[in-house]
Short mmCIF file of C-alpha atoms and ligand atoms in Angstrom, two decimals:
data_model
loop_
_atom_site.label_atom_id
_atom_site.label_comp_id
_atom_site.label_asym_id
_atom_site.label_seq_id
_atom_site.Cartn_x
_atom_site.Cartn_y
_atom_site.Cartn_z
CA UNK W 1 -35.14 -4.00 -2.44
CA UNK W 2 -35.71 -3.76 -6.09
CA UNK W 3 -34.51 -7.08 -8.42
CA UNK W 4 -31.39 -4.62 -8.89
CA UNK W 5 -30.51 -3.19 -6.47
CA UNK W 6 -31.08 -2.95 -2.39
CA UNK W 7 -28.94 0.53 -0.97
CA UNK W 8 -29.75 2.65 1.97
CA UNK W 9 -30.13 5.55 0.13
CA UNK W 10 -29.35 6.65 -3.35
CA UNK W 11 -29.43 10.22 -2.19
CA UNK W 12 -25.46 9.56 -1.02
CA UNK W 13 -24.44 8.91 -4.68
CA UNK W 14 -22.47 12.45 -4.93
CA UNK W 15 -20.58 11.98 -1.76
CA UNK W 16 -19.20 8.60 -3.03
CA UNK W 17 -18.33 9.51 -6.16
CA UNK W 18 -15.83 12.17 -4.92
CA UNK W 19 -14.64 9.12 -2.34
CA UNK W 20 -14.31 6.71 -4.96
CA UNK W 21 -12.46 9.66 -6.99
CA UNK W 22 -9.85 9.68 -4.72
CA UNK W 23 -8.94 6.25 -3.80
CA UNK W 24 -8.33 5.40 -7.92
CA UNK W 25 -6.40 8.44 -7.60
CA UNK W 26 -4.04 6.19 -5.64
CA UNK W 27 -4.15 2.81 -7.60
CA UNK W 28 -2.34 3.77 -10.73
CA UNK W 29 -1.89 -0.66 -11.34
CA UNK W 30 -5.65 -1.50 -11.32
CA UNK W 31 -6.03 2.27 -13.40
CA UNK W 32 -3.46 1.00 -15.98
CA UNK W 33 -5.25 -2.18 -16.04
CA UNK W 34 -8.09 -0.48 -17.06
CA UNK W 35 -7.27 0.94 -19.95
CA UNK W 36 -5.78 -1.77 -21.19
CA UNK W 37 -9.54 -3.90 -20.40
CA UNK W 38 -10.92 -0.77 -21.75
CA UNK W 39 -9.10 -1.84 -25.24
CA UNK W 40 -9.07 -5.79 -24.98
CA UNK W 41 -12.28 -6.41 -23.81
CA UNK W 42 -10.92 -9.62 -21.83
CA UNK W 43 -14.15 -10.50 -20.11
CA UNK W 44 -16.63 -9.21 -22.87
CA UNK W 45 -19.89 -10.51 -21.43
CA UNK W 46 -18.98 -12.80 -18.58
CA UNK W 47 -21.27 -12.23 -15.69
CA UNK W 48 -19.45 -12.18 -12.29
CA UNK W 49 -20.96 -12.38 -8.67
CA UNK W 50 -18.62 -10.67 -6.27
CA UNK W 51 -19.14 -10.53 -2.98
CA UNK W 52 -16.72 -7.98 -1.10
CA UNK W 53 -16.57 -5.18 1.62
CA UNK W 54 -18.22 -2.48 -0.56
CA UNK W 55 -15.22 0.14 -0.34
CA UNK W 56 -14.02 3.03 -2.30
CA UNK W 57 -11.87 1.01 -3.72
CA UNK W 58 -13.84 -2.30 -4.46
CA UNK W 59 -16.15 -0.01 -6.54
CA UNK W 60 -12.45 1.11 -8.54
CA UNK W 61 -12.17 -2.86 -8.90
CA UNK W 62 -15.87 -3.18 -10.43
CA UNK W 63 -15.38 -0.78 -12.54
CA UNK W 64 -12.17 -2.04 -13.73
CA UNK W 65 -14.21 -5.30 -14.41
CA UNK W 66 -17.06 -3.58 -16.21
CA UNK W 67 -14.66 -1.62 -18.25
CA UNK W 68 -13.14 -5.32 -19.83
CA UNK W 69 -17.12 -6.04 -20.69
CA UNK W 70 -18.07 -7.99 -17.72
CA UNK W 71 -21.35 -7.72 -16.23
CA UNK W 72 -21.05 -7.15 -12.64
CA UNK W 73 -23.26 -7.46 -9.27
CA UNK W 74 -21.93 -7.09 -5.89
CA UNK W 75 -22.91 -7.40 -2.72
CA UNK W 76 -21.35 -7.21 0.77
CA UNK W 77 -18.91 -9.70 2.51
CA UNK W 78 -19.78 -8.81 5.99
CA UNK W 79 -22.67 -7.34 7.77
CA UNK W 80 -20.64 -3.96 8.77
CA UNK W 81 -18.20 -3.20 6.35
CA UNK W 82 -20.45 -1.50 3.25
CA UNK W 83 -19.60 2.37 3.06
CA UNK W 84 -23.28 3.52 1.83
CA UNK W 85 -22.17 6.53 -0.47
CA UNK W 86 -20.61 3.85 -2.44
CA UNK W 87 -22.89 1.42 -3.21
CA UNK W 88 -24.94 4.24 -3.87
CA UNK W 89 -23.15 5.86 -6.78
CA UNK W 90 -22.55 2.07 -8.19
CA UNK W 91 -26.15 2.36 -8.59
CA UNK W 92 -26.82 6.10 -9.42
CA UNK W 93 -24.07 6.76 -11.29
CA UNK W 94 -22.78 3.42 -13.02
CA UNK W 95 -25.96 1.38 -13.37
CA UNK W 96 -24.30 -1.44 -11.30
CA UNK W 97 -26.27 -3.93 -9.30
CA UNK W 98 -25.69 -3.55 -5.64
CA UNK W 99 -27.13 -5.33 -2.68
CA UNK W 100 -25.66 -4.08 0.59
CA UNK W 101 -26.69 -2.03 3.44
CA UNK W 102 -24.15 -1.14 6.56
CA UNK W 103 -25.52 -2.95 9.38
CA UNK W 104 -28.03 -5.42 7.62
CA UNK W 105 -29.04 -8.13 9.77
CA UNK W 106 -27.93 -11.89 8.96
CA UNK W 107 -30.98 -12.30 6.98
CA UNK W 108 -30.50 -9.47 4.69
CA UNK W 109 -26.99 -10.84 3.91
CA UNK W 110 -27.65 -14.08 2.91
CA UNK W 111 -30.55 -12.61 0.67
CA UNK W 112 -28.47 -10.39 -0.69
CA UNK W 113 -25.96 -12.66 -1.72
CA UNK W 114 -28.66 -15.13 -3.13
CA UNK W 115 -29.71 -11.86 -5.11
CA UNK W 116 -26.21 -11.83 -6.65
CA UNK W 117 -26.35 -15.09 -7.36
CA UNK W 118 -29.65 -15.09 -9.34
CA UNK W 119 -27.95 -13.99 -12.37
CA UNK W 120 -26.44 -17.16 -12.86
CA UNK W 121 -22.40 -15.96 -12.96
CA UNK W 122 -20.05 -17.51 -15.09
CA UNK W 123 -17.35 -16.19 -12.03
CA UNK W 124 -17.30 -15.56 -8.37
CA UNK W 125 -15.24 -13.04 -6.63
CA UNK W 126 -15.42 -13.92 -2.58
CA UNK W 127 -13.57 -12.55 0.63
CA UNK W 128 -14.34 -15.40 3.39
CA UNK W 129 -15.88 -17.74 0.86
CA UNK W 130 -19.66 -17.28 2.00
CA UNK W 131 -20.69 -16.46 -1.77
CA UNK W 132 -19.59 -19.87 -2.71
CA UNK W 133 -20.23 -21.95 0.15
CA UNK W 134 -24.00 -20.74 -0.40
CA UNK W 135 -23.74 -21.41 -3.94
CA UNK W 136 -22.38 -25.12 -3.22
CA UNK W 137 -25.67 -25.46 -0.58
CA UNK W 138 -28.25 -28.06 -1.39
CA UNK W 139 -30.45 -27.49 -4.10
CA UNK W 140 -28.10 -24.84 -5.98
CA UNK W 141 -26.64 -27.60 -8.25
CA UNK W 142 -28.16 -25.77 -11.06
CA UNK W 143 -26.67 -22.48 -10.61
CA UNK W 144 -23.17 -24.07 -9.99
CA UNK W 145 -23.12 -25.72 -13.48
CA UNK W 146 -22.57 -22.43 -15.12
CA UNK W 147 -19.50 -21.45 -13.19
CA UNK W 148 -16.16 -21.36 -14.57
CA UNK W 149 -14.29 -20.52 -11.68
CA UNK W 150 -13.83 -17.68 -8.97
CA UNK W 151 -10.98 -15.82 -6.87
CA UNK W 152 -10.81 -15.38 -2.88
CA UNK W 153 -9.58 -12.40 -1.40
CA UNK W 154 -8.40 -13.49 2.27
CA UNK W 155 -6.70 -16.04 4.44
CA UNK W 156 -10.01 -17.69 5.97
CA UNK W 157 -11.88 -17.51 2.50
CA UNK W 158 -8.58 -19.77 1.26
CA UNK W 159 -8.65 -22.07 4.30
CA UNK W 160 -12.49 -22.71 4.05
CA UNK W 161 -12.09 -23.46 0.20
CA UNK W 162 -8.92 -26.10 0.12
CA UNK W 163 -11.29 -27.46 2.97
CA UNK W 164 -13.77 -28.29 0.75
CA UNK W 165 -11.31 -29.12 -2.65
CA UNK W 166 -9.50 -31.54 0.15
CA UNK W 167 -13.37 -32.86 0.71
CA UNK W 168 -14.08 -32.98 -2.95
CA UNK W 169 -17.52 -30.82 -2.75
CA UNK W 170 -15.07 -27.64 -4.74
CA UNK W 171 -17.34 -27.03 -8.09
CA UNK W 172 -14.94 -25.16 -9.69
CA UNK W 173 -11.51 -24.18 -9.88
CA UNK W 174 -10.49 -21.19 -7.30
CA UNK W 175 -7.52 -18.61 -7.63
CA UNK W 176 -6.72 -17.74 -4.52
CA UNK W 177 -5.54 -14.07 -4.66
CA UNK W 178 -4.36 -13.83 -1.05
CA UNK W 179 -1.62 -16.05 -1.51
CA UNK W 180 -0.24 -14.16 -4.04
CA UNK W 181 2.90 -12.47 -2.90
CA UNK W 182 1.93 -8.99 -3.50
CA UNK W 183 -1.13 -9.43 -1.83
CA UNK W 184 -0.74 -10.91 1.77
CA UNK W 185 2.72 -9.54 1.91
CA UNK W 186 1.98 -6.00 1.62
CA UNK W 187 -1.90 -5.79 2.02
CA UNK W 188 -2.47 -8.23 5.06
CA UNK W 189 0.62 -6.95 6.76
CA UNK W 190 0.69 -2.82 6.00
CA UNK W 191 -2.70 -2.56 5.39
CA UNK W 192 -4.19 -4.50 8.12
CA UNK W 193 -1.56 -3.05 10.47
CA UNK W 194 -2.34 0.80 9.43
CA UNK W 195 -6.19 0.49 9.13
CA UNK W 196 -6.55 -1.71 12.39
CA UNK W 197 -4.90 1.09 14.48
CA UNK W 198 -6.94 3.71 12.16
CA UNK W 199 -10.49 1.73 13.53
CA UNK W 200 -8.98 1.54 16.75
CA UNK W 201 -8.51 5.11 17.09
CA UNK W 202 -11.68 6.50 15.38
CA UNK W 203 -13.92 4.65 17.95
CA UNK W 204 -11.77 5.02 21.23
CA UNK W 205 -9.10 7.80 20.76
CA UNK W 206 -7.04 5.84 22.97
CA UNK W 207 -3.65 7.13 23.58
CA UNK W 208 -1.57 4.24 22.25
CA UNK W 209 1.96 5.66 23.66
CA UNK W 210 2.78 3.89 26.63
CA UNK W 211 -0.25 1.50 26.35
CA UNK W 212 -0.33 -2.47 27.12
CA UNK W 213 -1.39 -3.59 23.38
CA UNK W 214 -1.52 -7.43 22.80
CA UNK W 215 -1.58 -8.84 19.59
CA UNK W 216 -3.16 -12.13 19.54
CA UNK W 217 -1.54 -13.93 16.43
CA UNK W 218 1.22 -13.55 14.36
CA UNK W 219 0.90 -14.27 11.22
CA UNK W 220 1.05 -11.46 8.42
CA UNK W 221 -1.67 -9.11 10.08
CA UNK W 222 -0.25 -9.33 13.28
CA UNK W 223 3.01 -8.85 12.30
CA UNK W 224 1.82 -5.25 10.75
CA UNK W 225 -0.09 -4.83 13.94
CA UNK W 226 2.71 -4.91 15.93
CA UNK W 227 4.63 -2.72 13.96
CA UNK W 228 2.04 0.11 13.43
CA UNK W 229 1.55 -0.09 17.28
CA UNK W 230 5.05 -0.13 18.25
CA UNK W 231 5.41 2.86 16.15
CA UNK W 232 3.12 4.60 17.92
CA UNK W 233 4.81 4.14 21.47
CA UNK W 234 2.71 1.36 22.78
CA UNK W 235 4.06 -1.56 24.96
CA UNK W 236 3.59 -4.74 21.92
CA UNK W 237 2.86 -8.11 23.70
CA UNK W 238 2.27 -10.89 21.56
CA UNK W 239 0.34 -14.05 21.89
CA UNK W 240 0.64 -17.14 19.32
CA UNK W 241 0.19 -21.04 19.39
CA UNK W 242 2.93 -21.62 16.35
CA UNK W 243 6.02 -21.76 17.99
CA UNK W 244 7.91 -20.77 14.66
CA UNK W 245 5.98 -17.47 14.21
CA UNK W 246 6.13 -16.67 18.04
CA UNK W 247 10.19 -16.96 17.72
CA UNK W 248 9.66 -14.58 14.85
CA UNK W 249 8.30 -12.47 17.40
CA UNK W 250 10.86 -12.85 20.12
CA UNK W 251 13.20 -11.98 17.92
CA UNK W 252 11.70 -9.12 16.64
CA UNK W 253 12.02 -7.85 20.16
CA UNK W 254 8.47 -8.14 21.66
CA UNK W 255 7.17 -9.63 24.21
CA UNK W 256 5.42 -13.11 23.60
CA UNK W 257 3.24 -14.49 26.58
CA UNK W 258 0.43 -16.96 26.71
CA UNK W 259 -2.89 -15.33 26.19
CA UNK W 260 -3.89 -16.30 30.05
CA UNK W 261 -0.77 -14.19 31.48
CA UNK W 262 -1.56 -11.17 28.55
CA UNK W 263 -4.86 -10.90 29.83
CA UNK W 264 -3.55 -9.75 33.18
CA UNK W 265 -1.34 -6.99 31.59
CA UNK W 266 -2.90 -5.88 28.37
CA UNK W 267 -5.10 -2.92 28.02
CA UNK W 268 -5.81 -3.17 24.68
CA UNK W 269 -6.52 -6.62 22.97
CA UNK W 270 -6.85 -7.32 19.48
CA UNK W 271 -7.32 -10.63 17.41
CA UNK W 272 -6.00 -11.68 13.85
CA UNK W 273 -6.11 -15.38 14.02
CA UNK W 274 -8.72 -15.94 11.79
CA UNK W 275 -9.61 -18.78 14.58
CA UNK W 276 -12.83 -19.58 16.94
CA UNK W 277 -12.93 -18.33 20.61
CA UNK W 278 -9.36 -17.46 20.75
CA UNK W 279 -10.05 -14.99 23.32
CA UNK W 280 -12.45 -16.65 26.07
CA UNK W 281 -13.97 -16.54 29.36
CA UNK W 282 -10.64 -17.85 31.47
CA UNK W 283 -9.46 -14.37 29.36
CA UNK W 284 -12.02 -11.99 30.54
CA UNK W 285 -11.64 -13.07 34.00
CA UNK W 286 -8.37 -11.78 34.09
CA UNK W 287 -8.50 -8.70 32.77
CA UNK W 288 -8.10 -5.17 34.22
CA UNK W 289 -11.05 -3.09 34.22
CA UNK W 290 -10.89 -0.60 31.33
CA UNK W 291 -9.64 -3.42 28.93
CA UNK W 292 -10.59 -2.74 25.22
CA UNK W 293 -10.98 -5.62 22.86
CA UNK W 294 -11.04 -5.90 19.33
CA UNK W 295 -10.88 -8.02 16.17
CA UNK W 296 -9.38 -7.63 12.93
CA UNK W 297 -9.56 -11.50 11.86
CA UNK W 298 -12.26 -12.46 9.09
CA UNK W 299 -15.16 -13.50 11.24
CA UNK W 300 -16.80 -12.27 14.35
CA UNK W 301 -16.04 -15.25 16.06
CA UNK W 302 -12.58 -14.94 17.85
CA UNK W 303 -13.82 -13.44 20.66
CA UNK W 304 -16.29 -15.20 22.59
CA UNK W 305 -19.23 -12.59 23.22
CA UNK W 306 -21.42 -15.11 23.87
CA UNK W 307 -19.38 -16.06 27.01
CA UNK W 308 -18.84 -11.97 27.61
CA UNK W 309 -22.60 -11.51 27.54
CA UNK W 310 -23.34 -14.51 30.14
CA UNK W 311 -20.48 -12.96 32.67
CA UNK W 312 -21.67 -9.52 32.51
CA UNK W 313 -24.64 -7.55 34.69
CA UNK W 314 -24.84 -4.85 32.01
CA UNK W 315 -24.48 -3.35 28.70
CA UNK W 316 -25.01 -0.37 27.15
CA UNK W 317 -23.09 1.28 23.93
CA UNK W 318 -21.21 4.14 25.50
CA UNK W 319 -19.94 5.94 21.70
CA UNK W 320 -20.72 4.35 18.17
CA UNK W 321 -19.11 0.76 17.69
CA UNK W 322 -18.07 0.89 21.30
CA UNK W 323 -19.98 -1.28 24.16
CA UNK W 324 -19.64 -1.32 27.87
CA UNK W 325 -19.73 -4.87 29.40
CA UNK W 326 -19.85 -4.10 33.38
CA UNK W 327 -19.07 -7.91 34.66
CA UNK W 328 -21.03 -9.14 38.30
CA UNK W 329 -17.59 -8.00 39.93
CA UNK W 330 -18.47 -4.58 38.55
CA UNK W 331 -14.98 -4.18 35.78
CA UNK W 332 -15.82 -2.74 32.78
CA UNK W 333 -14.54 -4.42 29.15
CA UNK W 334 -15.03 -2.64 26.00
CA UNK W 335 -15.66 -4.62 22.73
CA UNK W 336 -15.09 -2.75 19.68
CA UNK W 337 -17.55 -2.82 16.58
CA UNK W 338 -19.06 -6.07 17.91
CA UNK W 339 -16.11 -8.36 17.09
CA UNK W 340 -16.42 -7.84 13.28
CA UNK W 341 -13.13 -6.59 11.65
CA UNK W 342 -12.51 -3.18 13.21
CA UNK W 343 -10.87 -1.23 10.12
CA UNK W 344 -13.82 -1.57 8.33
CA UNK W 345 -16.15 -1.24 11.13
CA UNK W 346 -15.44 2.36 12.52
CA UNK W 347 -12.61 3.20 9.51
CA UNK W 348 -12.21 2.42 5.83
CA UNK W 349 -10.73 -0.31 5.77
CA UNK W 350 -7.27 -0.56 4.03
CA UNK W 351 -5.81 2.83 2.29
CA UNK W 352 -6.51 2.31 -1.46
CA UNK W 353 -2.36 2.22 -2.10
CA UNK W 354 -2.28 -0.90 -0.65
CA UNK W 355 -5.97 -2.39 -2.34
CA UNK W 356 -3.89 -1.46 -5.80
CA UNK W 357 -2.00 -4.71 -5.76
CA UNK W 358 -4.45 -7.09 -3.86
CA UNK W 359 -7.42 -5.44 -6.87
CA UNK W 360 -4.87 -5.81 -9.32
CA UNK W 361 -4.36 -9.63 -8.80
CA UNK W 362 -8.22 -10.01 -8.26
CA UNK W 363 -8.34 -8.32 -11.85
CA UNK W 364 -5.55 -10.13 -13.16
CA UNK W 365 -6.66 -13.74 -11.82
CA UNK W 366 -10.15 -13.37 -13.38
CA UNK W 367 -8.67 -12.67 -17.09
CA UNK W 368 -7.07 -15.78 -16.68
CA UNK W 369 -9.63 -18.14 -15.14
CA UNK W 370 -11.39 -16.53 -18.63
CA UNK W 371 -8.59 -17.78 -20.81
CA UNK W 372 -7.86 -20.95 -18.83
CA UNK W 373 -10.42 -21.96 -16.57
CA UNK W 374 -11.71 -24.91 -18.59
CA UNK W 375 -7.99 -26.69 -18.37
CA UNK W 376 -8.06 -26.27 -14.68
CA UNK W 377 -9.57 -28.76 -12.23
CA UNK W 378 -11.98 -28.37 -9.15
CA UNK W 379 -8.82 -27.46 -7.11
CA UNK W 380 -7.69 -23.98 -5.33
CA UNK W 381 -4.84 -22.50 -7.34
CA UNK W 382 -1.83 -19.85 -6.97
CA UNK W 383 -1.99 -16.72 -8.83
CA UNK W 384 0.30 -17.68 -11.44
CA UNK W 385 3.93 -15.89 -10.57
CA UNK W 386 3.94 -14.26 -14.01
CA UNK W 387 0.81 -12.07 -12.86
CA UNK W 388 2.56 -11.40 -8.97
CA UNK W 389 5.95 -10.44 -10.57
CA UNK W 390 3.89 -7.83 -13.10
CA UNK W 391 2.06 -6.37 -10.58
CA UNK W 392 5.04 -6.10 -8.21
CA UNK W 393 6.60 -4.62 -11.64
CA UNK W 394 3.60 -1.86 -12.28
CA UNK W 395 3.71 -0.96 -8.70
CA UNK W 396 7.24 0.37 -8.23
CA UNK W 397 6.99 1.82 -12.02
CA UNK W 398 4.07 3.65 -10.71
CA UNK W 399 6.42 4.89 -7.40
CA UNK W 400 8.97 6.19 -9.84
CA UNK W 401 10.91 2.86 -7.95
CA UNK W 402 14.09 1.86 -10.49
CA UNK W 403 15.64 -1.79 -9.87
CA UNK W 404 18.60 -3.08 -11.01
CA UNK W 405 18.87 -6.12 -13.66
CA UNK W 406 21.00 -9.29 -13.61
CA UNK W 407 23.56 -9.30 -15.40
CA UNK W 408 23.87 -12.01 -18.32
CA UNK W 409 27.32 -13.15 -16.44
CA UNK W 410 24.79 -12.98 -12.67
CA UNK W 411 22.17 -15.11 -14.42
CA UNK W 412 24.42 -17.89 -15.60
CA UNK W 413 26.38 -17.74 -12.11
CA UNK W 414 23.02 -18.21 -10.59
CA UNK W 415 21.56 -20.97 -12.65
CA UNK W 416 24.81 -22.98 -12.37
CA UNK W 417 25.90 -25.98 -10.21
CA UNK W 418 29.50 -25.94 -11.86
CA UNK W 419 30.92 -22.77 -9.62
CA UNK W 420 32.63 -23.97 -6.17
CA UNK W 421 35.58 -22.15 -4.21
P1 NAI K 1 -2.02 -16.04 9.08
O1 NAI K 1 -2.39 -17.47 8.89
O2 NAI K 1 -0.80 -15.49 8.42
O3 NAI K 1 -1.86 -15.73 10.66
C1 NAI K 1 -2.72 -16.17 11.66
C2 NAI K 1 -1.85 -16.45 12.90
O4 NAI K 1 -2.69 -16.67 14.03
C3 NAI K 1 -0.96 -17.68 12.73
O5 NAI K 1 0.39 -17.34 13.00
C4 NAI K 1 -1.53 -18.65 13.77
O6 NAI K 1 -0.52 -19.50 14.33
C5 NAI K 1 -2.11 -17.71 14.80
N1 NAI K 1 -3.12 -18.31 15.66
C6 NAI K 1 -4.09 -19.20 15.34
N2 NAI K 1 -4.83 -19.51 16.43
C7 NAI K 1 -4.30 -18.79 17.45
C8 NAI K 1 -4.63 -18.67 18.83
N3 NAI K 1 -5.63 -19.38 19.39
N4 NAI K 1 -3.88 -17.83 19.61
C9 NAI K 1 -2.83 -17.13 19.07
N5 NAI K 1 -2.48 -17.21 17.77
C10 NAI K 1 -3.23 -18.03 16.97
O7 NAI K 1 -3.31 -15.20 8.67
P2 NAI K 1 -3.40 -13.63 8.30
O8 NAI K 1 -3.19 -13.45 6.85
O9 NAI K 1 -2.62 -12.86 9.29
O10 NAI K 1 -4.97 -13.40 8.54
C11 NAI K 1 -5.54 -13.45 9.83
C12 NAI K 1 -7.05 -13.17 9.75
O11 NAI K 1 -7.23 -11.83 9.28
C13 NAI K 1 -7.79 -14.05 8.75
O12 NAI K 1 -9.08 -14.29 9.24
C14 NAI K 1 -7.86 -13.19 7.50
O13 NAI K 1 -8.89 -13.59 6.64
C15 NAI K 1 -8.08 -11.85 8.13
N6 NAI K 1 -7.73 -10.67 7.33
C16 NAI K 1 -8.36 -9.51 7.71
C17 NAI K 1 -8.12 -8.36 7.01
C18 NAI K 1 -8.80 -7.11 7.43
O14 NAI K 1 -9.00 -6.23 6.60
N7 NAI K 1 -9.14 -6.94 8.69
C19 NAI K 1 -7.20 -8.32 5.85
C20 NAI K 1 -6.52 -9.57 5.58
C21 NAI K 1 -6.80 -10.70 6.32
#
């Protein structure tokens, strides 16, 4: 680890460069707002900490950043989920300061993330809020005076911050990108859905056709979850504790069963809660030998592996990001990429179509914490519906999508109280 940078090896630059080629081949919004930074110079010399799974198309986002005159370092948002060619040609090729390594230990993270936070950023960029719940740790006071404000990327990062702006510890004001219409609608629900099965595949090459598959949570993930694996022949049950979102799923024609009768019929498991221990010991006892279980939620902690490891005689990893639990009554459960979010473990995480809109508001919502950050209070804040409606906008432009307008007659009718029967 040098003070800027820590990589596996810069040797991979080449190899991510033609990666990171092709994924802004496919984001023609965050390329167009490019240019337009490029011109502007929106965020000429704000320094910016972000802390995201180092992608293809995260490095399309930093550079979108650096071309509007930030200063940028980055470093990973989970243990797993860096692609090493990239960070690699951030550093080789763009000069960028990158601290992330695929499979760094708990240590490494945290240093890492203190490393991006020694430059002292005017604005944080987080997905899961661990960048700023270090930075609000004791004896960081210092460091928190200079920022301005930051964005979050996903549902738990959100939760965990209104947590602490309901607690009053929030430094700084937050925009949280996830909540942003064309973010969680298209990029939690089609991209989650696609890249979950795409991890799912890659490390098992399960046939899905025909196969149990339980979703565990309904919420937007799931939802895209289901979808994908519906379309691909398998039986969908799903699991939920809302009772709203489990009618949703009723009467999208699956199956919804508590998790304890699942267990008994589901061959493949997989979690997007975003919750703790959702699925448990009383779980594992039920299930058929063969069972594969994985996660796509934020953290590594909806399945309890803790509990797994204490019922099981043996383990051994029988294909990358694939382990073999035999239990005392000698079944066999399979936990994929160790719990951690399995479309970035063994795949890429979401196609770089999709990361166009959620980059684009992450772009988008740091310009304006740069214009109006200092009228805004220590509070968690929409993406202003300007920015979503723009984006949503750019992106069907971009599809060769037309839409119609309202007309002036349509508008009035729909803005008036006056019109009855
Ligand atoms: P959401 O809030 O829309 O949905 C979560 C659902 O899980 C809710 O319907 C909730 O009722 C349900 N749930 C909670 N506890 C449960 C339990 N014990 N059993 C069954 N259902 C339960 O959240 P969203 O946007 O779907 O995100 C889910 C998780 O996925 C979050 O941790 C989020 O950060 C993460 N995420 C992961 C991505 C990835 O690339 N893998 C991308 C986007 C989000």
């Amino acid at each position: 680890m040098t003070d800027s940078h820590d990589v596996k090896e810069p040797g991979l630059a080449p190899g991510g460069q033609l990666r990171i080629h092709w994924a802004e081949q496919a984001m023609p919004v965050l390329r167009s707002i490019r240019e337009r930074f490029t011109k502007e110079q929106p965020l000429g010399g704000m320094q910016i900490a972000a802390c995201l799974h180092v992608t293809t198309e995260t490095a399309v986002l930093m550079l979108t950043l650096v071309a509007g005159g930030a200063r940028v370092t980055l470093c990973a948002s989970n243990p797993l989920s860096t692609q090493d060619d990239v960070a690699a040609d951030l550093v080789a090729e763009h000069g960028l300061s990158v601290f992330a390594i695929k499979g760094e230990d708990k240590e490494t993270y945290y240093r890492h993330i203190d490393a991006v936070l020694s430059r002292r950023p005017k604005l944080t960029m987080d997905d899961g809020a661990d960048l700023v719940s270090t930075l609000h740790a004791p004896g960081r006071q210092r460091l928190l005076q200079d920022v301005i404000g930051g964005t979050e990327e996903t549902t738990t990062g959100v939760i965990r911050l209104r947590s602490m702006a309901q607690e009053g510890v929030l430094g700084y004001p937050i925009v949280a990108v996830n909540d942003a219409d064309t973010k969680h609608l298209f990029d939690n629900r089609y991209g989650t859905g696609q890249s979950t099965v795409d991890g799912i595949l890659r490390a098992t090459n399960l046939l899905l056709a025909g196969k149990p598959f339980v979703v565990v949570g309904y919420g937007m993930c799931g939802r895209g979850l289901a979808a994908r694996a519906r379309g691909m022949g398998a039986q969908v049950i799903v699991t939920e504790t809302d009772p709203l979102r489990a009618l949703e799923a009723v009467m999208e024609g699956y199956r919804v069963l508590p998790l304890a009768r699942a267990a008994e019929e589901g061959e493949v498991f997989v979690t997007v809660t975003g919750n703790l221990h959702v699925i448990r010991a009383e779980h594992f006892h039920r299930m058929k030998d063969g069972a594969v279980i994985a996660n796509s939620g934020h953290f590594n902690v909806e399945v309890d592996l803790e509990a797994l490891e204490a019922m099981s005689q043996a383990k051994r990893t029988i294909r990358p990001f694939v382990e073999e639990y035999t239990l005392r009554d000698g079944r066999r459960l399979y936990v994929l990429g160790e719990g951690r979010l399995i479309n970035l473990v063994s795949a890429e995480g979401h196609p770089a179509a999709v990361m166009d809109m959620s980059f684009a508001n992450q772009a988008l919502s740091v310009e304006y914490l740069v214009k109006h950050a200092r009228t805004l209070g220590r509070k968690v804040y929409p993406v202003p519906v300007e920015i979503d409606r723009e984006i949503a906008r750019l992106k069907l432009a971009s599809m060769g999508v037309e839409v119609d307008e309202l007309t002036a007659e349509q508008r009035g009718y729909l803005s008036s109280w006056t019109f009855g029967t």
